[in-house]
Short mmCIF file of C-alpha atoms and ligand atoms in Angstrom, two decimals:
data_model
loop_
_atom_site.label_atom_id
_atom_site.label_comp_id
_atom_site.label_asym_id
_atom_site.label_seq_id
_atom_site.Cartn_x
_atom_site.Cartn_y
_atom_site.Cartn_z
CA UNK A 1 358.74 102.65 187.48
CA UNK A 2 357.80 99.47 189.46
CA UNK A 3 353.77 99.26 190.28
CA UNK A 4 352.26 96.54 192.60
CA UNK A 5 349.27 95.06 193.54
CA UNK A 6 347.45 92.51 195.92
CA UNK A 7 344.07 91.75 194.32
CA UNK A 8 342.25 89.91 196.76
CA UNK A 9 338.40 89.44 196.28
CA UNK A 10 336.83 90.43 199.54
CA UNK A 11 334.39 87.58 200.27
CA UNK A 12 333.98 87.75 204.25
CA UNK A 13 337.51 87.81 206.52
CA UNK A 14 340.46 89.02 205.21
CA UNK A 15 342.86 85.96 205.10
CA UNK A 16 346.40 85.35 206.54
CA UNK A 17 347.23 84.42 202.84
CA UNK A 18 346.34 88.25 201.90
CA UNK A 19 348.74 89.39 204.68
CA UNK A 20 351.44 87.34 203.32
CA UNK A 21 351.28 88.81 199.32
CA UNK A 22 350.84 92.32 200.77
CA UNK A 23 353.57 91.87 202.93
CA UNK A 24 356.08 90.39 199.80
CA UNK A 25 354.36 93.60 197.54
CA UNK A 26 354.95 96.21 199.71
CA UNK A 27 358.24 95.30 201.00
CA UNK A 28 358.94 95.22 196.89
CA UNK A 29 357.26 98.60 196.02
CA UNK A 30 359.29 100.13 199.29
CA UNK A 31 362.56 98.55 198.10
CA UNK A 32 362.58 99.80 194.87
CA UNK A 33 360.94 103.42 195.36
CA UNK A 34 357.74 102.17 193.80
CA UNK A 35 353.75 101.83 194.35
CA UNK A 36 351.73 99.41 195.98
CA UNK A 37 348.32 99.03 194.99
CA UNK A 38 345.53 97.48 196.82
CA UNK A 39 342.54 96.28 194.07
CA UNK A 40 339.64 94.46 195.10
CA UNK A 41 339.05 91.90 192.55
CA UNK A 42 334.93 91.81 193.60
CA UNK A 43 333.10 90.92 190.33
CA UNK A 44 332.69 87.10 191.11
CA UNK A 45 330.34 88.26 193.88
CA UNK A 46 326.50 88.31 193.92
CA UNK A 47 326.99 91.46 196.02
CA UNK A 48 329.47 93.73 197.06
CA UNK A 49 330.11 92.26 200.49
CA UNK A 50 331.28 95.93 202.22
CA UNK A 51 332.41 94.59 205.28
CA UNK A 52 334.64 92.36 203.74
CA UNK A 53 336.39 95.14 202.27
CA UNK A 54 336.25 97.22 205.83
CA UNK A 55 338.11 94.21 206.92
CA UNK A 56 340.81 94.17 204.50
CA UNK A 57 341.65 98.16 205.02
CA UNK A 58 341.72 97.27 208.96
CA UNK A 59 343.99 94.45 208.59
CA UNK A 60 345.98 96.18 206.33
CA UNK A 61 346.12 99.36 208.50
CA UNK A 62 346.85 96.89 211.97
CA UNK A 63 349.72 95.29 209.97
CA UNK A 64 351.18 98.52 209.51
CA UNK A 65 351.16 97.79 205.35
CA UNK A 66 349.11 100.35 203.78
CA UNK A 67 348.57 100.68 200.36
CA UNK A 68 350.00 104.16 198.17
CA UNK A 69 346.72 103.80 195.96
CA UNK A 70 343.35 101.87 196.89
CA UNK A 71 339.81 102.18 196.57
CA UNK A 72 339.92 104.72 199.60
CA UNK A 73 342.73 106.58 198.83
CA UNK A 74 342.76 106.96 194.72
CA UNK A 75 345.13 107.40 192.05
CA UNK A 76 345.44 108.33 188.69
CA UNK A 77 345.12 104.53 187.72
CA UNK A 78 341.51 104.13 189.46
CA UNK A 79 339.14 103.05 189.79
CA UNK A 80 340.44 100.13 192.05
CA UNK A 81 337.42 97.94 192.61
CA UNK A 82 336.32 95.69 189.36
CA UNK A 83 332.78 95.99 190.12
CA UNK A 84 333.37 100.17 189.12
CA UNK A 85 335.33 98.99 185.77
CA UNK A 86 332.71 97.07 184.36
CA UNK A 87 332.11 98.72 181.21
CA UNK A 88 336.21 99.28 180.47
CA UNK A 89 335.77 95.09 180.27
CA UNK A 90 332.93 94.89 178.22
CA UNK A 91 334.76 97.38 175.67
CA UNK A 92 338.15 95.59 175.99
CA UNK A 93 336.17 92.35 174.94
CA UNK A 94 334.28 93.96 171.88
CA UNK A 95 337.55 95.39 170.55
CA UNK A 96 338.80 91.90 170.64
CA UNK A 97 335.85 90.77 169.06
CA UNK A 98 336.28 93.31 166.31
CA UNK A 99 339.85 92.31 165.58
CA UNK A 100 338.81 89.07 165.32
CA UNK A 101 341.34 87.37 168.62
CA UNK A 102 337.74 86.66 170.00
CA UNK A 103 333.93 85.94 169.37
CA UNK A 104 330.28 85.62 170.50
CA UNK A 105 328.57 82.15 171.21
CA UNK A 106 325.53 81.22 173.56
CA UNK A 107 325.81 85.19 174.51
CA UNK A 108 329.09 85.16 176.10
CA UNK A 109 332.56 86.06 174.76
CA UNK A 110 335.42 83.73 173.85
CA UNK A 111 339.07 84.35 173.35
CA UNK A 112 340.43 82.05 170.82
CA UNK A 113 343.35 80.06 172.08
CA UNK A 114 345.78 79.81 168.48
CA UNK A 115 347.29 76.37 168.27
CA UNK A 116 350.84 75.37 168.55
CA UNK A 117 352.20 77.93 170.28
CA UNK A 118 354.07 78.21 173.42
CA UNK A 119 353.29 80.63 175.84
CA UNK A 120 356.21 81.08 178.12
CA UNK A 121 357.77 83.01 180.24
CA UNK A 122 360.76 83.76 182.66
CA UNK A 123 358.88 83.31 186.90
CA UNK A 124 361.60 86.01 188.95
CA UNK A 125 361.21 83.19 191.48
CA UNK A 126 360.79 80.08 189.40
CA UNK A 127 362.76 80.50 186.19
CA UNK A 128 361.99 79.34 182.75
CA UNK A 129 357.88 78.14 182.51
CA UNK A 130 356.28 77.12 180.03
CA UNK A 131 352.95 75.94 178.47
CA UNK A 132 351.73 74.23 175.21
CA UNK A 133 348.73 76.30 173.66
CA UNK A 134 347.42 72.59 171.86
CA UNK A 135 346.85 71.83 175.93
CA UNK A 136 344.61 74.92 176.13
CA UNK A 137 341.14 75.49 175.08
CA UNK A 138 339.31 79.24 174.02
CA UNK A 139 338.06 80.54 176.84
CA UNK A 140 335.71 82.89 178.14
CA UNK A 141 336.70 86.50 178.68
CA UNK A 142 332.88 88.07 179.22
CA UNK A 143 330.19 85.83 180.91
CA UNK A 144 326.91 86.10 179.43
CA UNK A 145 325.50 87.97 182.48
CA UNK A 146 328.38 90.86 180.73
CA UNK A 147 330.85 90.16 183.88
CA UNK A 148 334.49 89.57 182.98
CA UNK A 149 335.69 86.48 184.16
CA UNK A 150 339.11 86.58 186.56
CA UNK A 151 341.33 86.24 183.92
CA UNK A 152 340.55 88.72 181.32
CA UNK A 153 339.57 91.00 184.56
CA UNK A 154 343.37 90.43 186.07
CA UNK A 155 344.77 90.77 182.82
CA UNK A 156 343.24 94.60 181.91
CA UNK A 157 343.73 95.60 185.27
CA UNK A 158 347.16 95.37 185.32
CA UNK A 159 347.39 96.82 181.71
CA UNK A 160 345.66 99.42 182.61
CA UNK A 161 346.60 100.09 186.22
CA UNK A 162 350.60 99.69 184.59
CA UNK A 163 351.28 96.83 186.99
CA UNK A 164 354.83 95.82 185.87
CA UNK A 165 355.42 92.96 188.30
CA UNK A 166 352.80 90.59 189.12
CA UNK A 167 353.95 88.98 192.61
CA UNK A 168 351.26 86.36 193.65
CA UNK A 169 350.84 82.47 195.08
CA UNK A 170 351.61 79.84 192.81
CA UNK A 171 348.07 78.49 192.87
CA UNK A 172 348.00 81.00 190.10
CA UNK A 173 350.80 79.33 188.17
CA UNK A 174 348.23 77.40 185.92
CA UNK A 175 346.34 80.93 184.99
CA UNK A 176 349.17 82.43 183.59
CA UNK A 177 349.48 81.16 179.89
CA UNK A 178 345.32 81.90 179.72
CA UNK A 179 346.40 85.40 181.00
CA UNK A 180 349.59 85.47 178.49
CA UNK A 181 346.71 84.59 175.79
CA UNK A 182 344.74 87.22 176.63
CA UNK A 183 348.02 89.92 176.63
CA UNK A 184 348.89 88.45 173.07
CA UNK A 185 345.32 89.23 171.85
CA UNK A 186 345.51 92.62 173.04
CA UNK A 187 348.72 93.07 171.32
CA UNK A 188 350.50 94.07 175.29
CA UNK A 189 353.80 93.53 176.64
CA UNK A 190 353.15 91.10 180.09
CA UNK A 191 354.49 92.21 183.33
CA UNK A 192 357.42 90.12 185.09
CA UNK A 193 355.34 87.23 186.82
CA UNK A 194 357.05 86.27 190.24
CA UNK A 195 354.48 83.25 192.14
CA UNK A 196 355.32 82.76 195.56
CA UNK A 197 354.64 79.51 197.38
CA UNK A 198 351.53 79.36 199.08
CA UNK A 199 351.15 78.70 202.82
CA UNK A 200 351.06 75.55 203.85
CA UNK A 201 349.51 73.76 206.94
CA UNK A 202 351.42 70.82 209.11
CA UNK A 203 350.08 68.25 206.89
CA UNK A 204 351.56 70.01 203.77
CA UNK A 205 348.49 71.29 202.30
CA UNK A 206 347.58 74.47 201.41
CA UNK A 207 346.29 76.50 204.42
CA UNK A 208 342.27 76.19 204.39
CA UNK A 209 339.79 78.55 205.89
CA UNK A 210 337.57 75.61 206.78
CA UNK A 211 340.07 74.03 208.67
CA UNK A 212 343.03 76.19 209.77
CA UNK A 213 342.58 79.74 211.79
CA UNK A 214 343.64 82.05 208.84
CA UNK A 215 341.58 85.07 209.99
CA UNK A 216 343.67 88.28 210.58
CA UNK A 217 341.00 89.39 212.90
CA UNK A 218 342.06 86.14 214.85
CA UNK A 219 345.52 86.53 214.82
CA UNK A 220 344.89 89.76 216.04
CA UNK A 221 342.40 88.68 218.88
CA UNK A 222 345.07 85.51 219.56
CA UNK A 223 347.41 88.44 220.55
CA UNK A 224 349.64 88.12 218.18
CA UNK A 225 352.05 91.49 217.21
CA UNK A 226 351.49 92.89 213.86
CA UNK A 227 355.66 93.20 213.61
CA UNK A 228 355.91 89.13 214.88
CA UNK A 229 353.31 88.06 212.57
CA UNK A 230 354.77 89.47 209.13
CA UNK A 231 358.58 88.55 210.79
CA UNK A 232 356.84 84.98 210.05
CA UNK A 233 354.82 85.28 207.12
CA UNK A 234 358.39 86.82 205.58
CA UNK A 235 360.36 83.81 206.45
CA UNK A 236 357.72 81.51 204.86
CA UNK A 237 358.35 82.86 201.52
CA UNK A 238 362.28 84.31 201.93
CA UNK A 239 365.32 83.94 204.00
CA UNK A 240 367.32 86.55 205.19
CA UNK A 241 370.50 86.72 203.51
CA UNK A 242 372.88 86.35 207.11
CA UNK A 243 370.29 83.67 208.16
CA UNK A 244 368.63 85.78 210.85
CA UNK A 245 365.04 84.71 212.29
CA UNK A 246 364.42 87.73 213.71
CA UNK A 247 363.86 91.10 211.57
CA UNK A 248 361.29 93.97 210.93
CA UNK A 249 359.28 94.64 207.85
CA UNK A 250 361.52 97.75 207.27
CA UNK A 251 364.85 95.84 206.90
CA UNK A 252 363.22 93.23 205.05
CA UNK A 253 362.01 95.75 202.39
CA UNK A 254 365.35 96.88 202.24
CA UNK A 255 366.68 93.67 201.54
CA UNK A 256 364.40 91.99 199.23
CA UNK A 257 365.10 90.66 195.99
CA UNK A 258 363.10 88.28 194.21
CA UNK A 259 366.00 85.62 193.36
CA UNK A 260 365.65 84.76 197.18
CA UNK A 261 362.55 83.97 197.22
CA UNK A 262 361.76 80.41 197.93
CA UNK A 263 360.45 78.13 195.86
CA UNK A 264 358.58 76.06 198.90
CA UNK A 265 357.41 77.15 201.85
CA UNK A 266 358.33 75.79 205.63
CA UNK A 267 354.81 74.61 206.81
CA UNK A 268 353.28 76.91 208.65
CA UNK A 269 354.48 76.55 212.53
CA UNK A 270 352.15 78.10 214.96
CA UNK A 271 354.98 77.12 217.53
CA UNK A 272 357.60 79.41 215.59
CA UNK A 273 355.15 81.93 215.60
CA UNK A 274 354.81 81.78 219.27
CA UNK A 275 358.42 81.72 219.86
CA UNK A 276 358.55 84.72 217.49
CA UNK A 277 355.93 86.73 219.05
CA UNK A 278 357.21 85.97 222.54
CA UNK A 279 361.01 87.51 221.24
CA UNK A 280 358.55 90.83 220.27
CA UNK A 281 356.24 90.73 223.38
CA UNK A 282 359.70 90.34 225.78
CA UNK A 283 361.74 93.26 223.46
CA UNK A 284 358.50 95.82 223.35
CA UNK A 285 358.11 99.11 225.03
CA UNK A 286 356.01 98.73 228.48
CA UNK A 287 354.05 101.82 227.77
CA UNK A 288 352.98 100.71 224.09
CA UNK A 289 352.29 96.99 225.48
CA UNK A 290 349.79 98.64 228.18
CA UNK A 291 348.21 100.68 225.72
CA UNK A 292 347.70 97.64 223.59
CA UNK A 293 346.28 95.10 226.82
CA UNK A 294 344.27 97.41 228.28
CA UNK A 295 342.34 98.28 224.95
CA UNK A 296 342.20 94.78 223.57
CA UNK A 297 342.86 92.43 226.22
CA UNK A 298 341.89 93.66 229.56
CA UNK A 299 339.76 96.51 229.10
CA UNK A 300 338.23 95.33 232.54
CA UNK A 301 341.35 95.82 234.41
CA UNK A 302 342.31 99.41 235.34
CA UNK A 303 345.22 100.70 233.13
CA UNK A 304 347.40 101.74 236.00
CA UNK A 305 347.41 98.12 237.25
CA UNK A 306 347.55 96.44 233.87
CA UNK A 307 350.92 99.13 233.61
CA UNK A 308 352.44 97.47 237.21
CA UNK A 309 351.96 93.70 236.03
CA UNK A 310 353.38 94.36 232.49
CA UNK A 311 357.04 94.41 232.98
CA UNK A 312 356.65 91.16 235.56
CA UNK A 313 354.95 89.23 233.56
CA UNK A 314 356.28 89.91 229.61
CA UNK A 315 358.96 87.58 229.58
CA UNK A 316 356.73 84.86 229.87
CA UNK A 317 353.69 85.90 227.92
CA UNK A 318 353.64 83.85 224.18
CA UNK A 319 350.58 85.98 223.40
CA UNK A 320 348.93 88.90 224.46
CA UNK A 321 345.75 86.52 225.30
CA UNK A 322 347.95 84.61 227.55
CA UNK A 323 348.17 88.17 230.17
CA UNK A 324 344.69 88.00 231.96
CA UNK A 325 345.45 84.03 232.99
CA UNK A 326 349.33 85.26 234.01
CA UNK A 327 347.86 88.02 235.90
CA UNK A 328 344.36 86.67 237.31
CA UNK A 329 346.08 85.77 240.97
CA UNK A 330 347.17 89.24 241.58
CA UNK A 331 343.65 90.38 241.21
CA UNK A 332 341.76 87.70 243.02
CA UNK A 333 342.76 85.73 246.24
CA UNK A 334 343.87 81.92 244.68
CA UNK A 335 342.62 78.76 245.99
CA UNK A 336 345.32 76.80 247.60
CA UNK A 337 345.49 73.16 247.20
CA UNK A 338 346.88 71.56 250.04
CA UNK A 339 349.05 69.13 248.43
CA UNK A 340 350.44 71.85 245.38
CA UNK A 341 352.20 73.35 249.07
CA UNK A 342 353.41 70.26 250.42
CA UNK A 343 354.84 68.96 247.67
CA UNK A 344 356.81 71.80 246.96
CA UNK A 345 359.83 69.99 249.66
CA UNK A 346 360.29 67.55 252.09
CA UNK A 347 359.59 68.76 255.17
CA UNK A 348 356.13 67.93 257.34
CA UNK A 349 353.02 69.90 257.22
CA UNK A 350 353.38 71.26 260.69
CA UNK A 351 357.32 72.28 259.65
CA UNK A 352 355.72 74.09 256.94
CA UNK A 353 353.50 75.65 258.77
CA UNK A 354 356.24 77.09 260.89
CA UNK A 355 357.98 78.36 258.01
CA UNK A 356 354.96 80.00 257.19
CA UNK A 357 354.38 81.67 260.31
CA UNK A 358 358.27 82.40 260.67
CA UNK A 359 357.86 84.65 257.20
CA UNK A 360 354.65 86.26 257.68
CA UNK A 361 356.34 87.06 261.24
CA UNK A 362 359.45 88.80 259.17
CA UNK A 363 357.87 90.66 256.62
CA UNK A 364 354.89 91.91 259.23
CA UNK A 365 358.50 93.91 260.35
CA UNK A 366 359.12 95.01 256.80
CA UNK A 367 358.82 98.87 256.72
CA UNK A 368 359.35 100.39 252.86
CA UNK A 369 357.78 97.26 251.25
CA UNK A 370 360.95 97.54 248.16
CA UNK A 371 362.01 94.89 246.32
CA UNK A 372 365.60 95.07 247.62
CA UNK A 373 364.11 95.11 251.86
CA UNK A 374 362.16 92.03 250.65
CA UNK A 375 364.88 90.19 248.88
CA UNK A 376 367.05 90.86 252.10
CA UNK A 377 364.03 89.82 254.05
CA UNK A 378 363.96 86.49 252.28
CA UNK A 379 367.90 85.68 252.76
CA UNK A 380 367.20 86.48 256.64
CA UNK A 381 364.63 83.66 256.11
CA UNK A 382 366.91 81.16 254.44
CA UNK A 383 369.28 81.69 257.67
CA UNK A 384 366.31 81.06 260.51
CA UNK A 385 364.74 78.09 258.58
CA UNK A 386 367.90 76.41 257.17
CA UNK A 387 365.87 75.83 254.23
CA UNK A 388 367.19 76.00 250.41
CA UNK A 389 365.99 78.94 248.36
CA UNK A 390 363.91 76.68 246.19
CA UNK A 391 362.31 75.15 248.83
CA UNK A 392 361.28 78.29 250.51
CA UNK A 393 360.54 80.26 247.85
CA UNK A 394 358.87 78.26 246.10
CA UNK A 395 356.24 77.73 249.10
CA UNK A 396 355.91 81.39 249.59
CA UNK A 397 355.07 81.47 245.88
CA UNK A 398 352.37 78.59 246.03
CA UNK A 399 351.06 80.30 249.35
CA UNK A 400 350.75 83.72 247.05
CA UNK A 401 349.77 82.71 244.10
CA UNK A 402 348.19 78.99 244.09
CA UNK A 403 351.12 78.41 241.40
CA UNK A 404 354.27 76.89 240.97
CA UNK A 405 355.10 79.23 237.62
CA UNK A 406 355.30 83.07 238.35
CA UNK A 407 356.78 86.33 237.63
CA UNK A 408 360.09 87.10 240.18
CA UNK A 409 358.98 86.38 243.89
CA UNK A 410 359.97 89.53 245.65
CA UNK A 411 358.49 91.97 242.59
CA UNK A 412 355.71 89.98 242.70
CA UNK A 413 355.05 90.56 246.60
CA UNK A 414 356.39 94.36 245.86
CA UNK A 415 352.92 94.52 243.12
CA UNK A 416 350.68 92.79 245.69
CA UNK A 417 351.46 95.04 248.31
CA UNK A 418 352.00 94.37 252.21
CA UNK A 419 348.56 94.01 253.21
CA UNK A 420 347.65 91.35 250.58
CA UNK A 421 350.91 89.33 250.94
CA UNK A 422 350.27 89.01 254.80
CA UNK A 423 347.07 88.48 254.45
CA UNK A 424 347.51 85.49 251.46
CA UNK A 425 350.47 84.37 253.66
CA UNK A 426 348.20 83.74 256.97
CA UNK A 427 345.11 81.87 254.91
CA UNK A 428 348.29 79.70 253.60
CA UNK A 429 349.11 78.95 256.76
CA UNK A 430 345.61 78.38 258.48
CA UNK A 431 344.87 75.64 255.49
CA UNK A 432 348.51 73.44 256.66
CA UNK A 433 347.33 71.22 259.04
N1 LIG B 1 342.14 87.46 193.34
C1 LIG B 1 343.29 86.95 192.54
C2 LIG B 1 343.35 86.22 194.09
O1 LIG B 1 343.01 86.43 195.05
C3 LIG B 1 344.30 87.92 192.77
C4 LIG B 1 345.28 86.78 191.72
C5 LIG B 1 346.77 87.73 191.30
O2 LIG B 1 347.35 88.16 192.29
O3 LIG B 1 346.68 88.09 189.79
O4 LIG B 1 344.13 85.28 194.24
#
């Protein structure tokens, strides 16, 4: 039976590295009809930080990779908070003292490191790894305050929770020989280890919370879709057998194998993440996008309007946080810079004014204000002005929005409505002297 876990320490924000480990463990459990567990390694803390725990739950829920067993959703191998298992670690340490593999000194309990042993394991990602015990020293398993050390609690938990595979970051490779010495002292067989490459910033240093945006809350507020973030994280540690760039977590969970996990991660490339996110936004259902944006990114804009804007702007969004900026001109009459209007064509201000007046006249006669009619009128205007489509439509676009990059012109006009469109065209014509 495959049983895997993530074991984050709840210290403040929910970290993108936790999502990365969660994704790989969740996918591996799913692939093997196993169980995915969330355990909280909270013994090193002065006090239990409840908000930090909440942040982990809500991040996993947002990502839709929820554990089968966790402190809130119990299982027969719980409790899943280390702070609730202190007696268990003390009992295990006492047993080792009785068997002679550990001893007390200065109020702490130490595990003896036997000389001339090679601690070796077949890492499912990296192959054979070994450490010579002569390089290692006796180590504390229970501190003088009776709290276990990380390496000891981690081993006891993995045994009690019947963890079959420990899938975690490569920064824990150096802990593994100490943990193996604990398995040996306890007379137990260790799980399979698989060490994933850590997430690295552009300078190849490990992502750091002091330097890089790592909080999952930040990713959410920035407007990354969970599907895009998961896809990106999967690519950090794994490559698709068909070299696909875009795939959902469910597909990853069908295809994952530990052998395909990379030994080094590409750097955390925000340009790539933005691109990927843009693809997911483009392909996402309009109604779902409307719901998310209304709730989280533009609660002050009436939802009905959000729903109208989305099909017009979704192609261009890379992050949902860009939504408001991309529709602001719909809601507020833009200020038109005269130079922006006159720089779009070779024509003189009076010729531009003339074209705008012809445009106003033609559109004043529009009866249905449907996209097809607006477009037909646009083509009629090309004929009577003799301007190229680029010249005329860019001039109208700037007149209506104050920008050169907007949604498709006629769809934009349809959403603006007749009165507003005519009024803006008149205002723009009035500014040209
Ligand atoms: N608390 C450790 C961490 O957050 C867990 C390491 C492990 O998975 O064994 O990195």
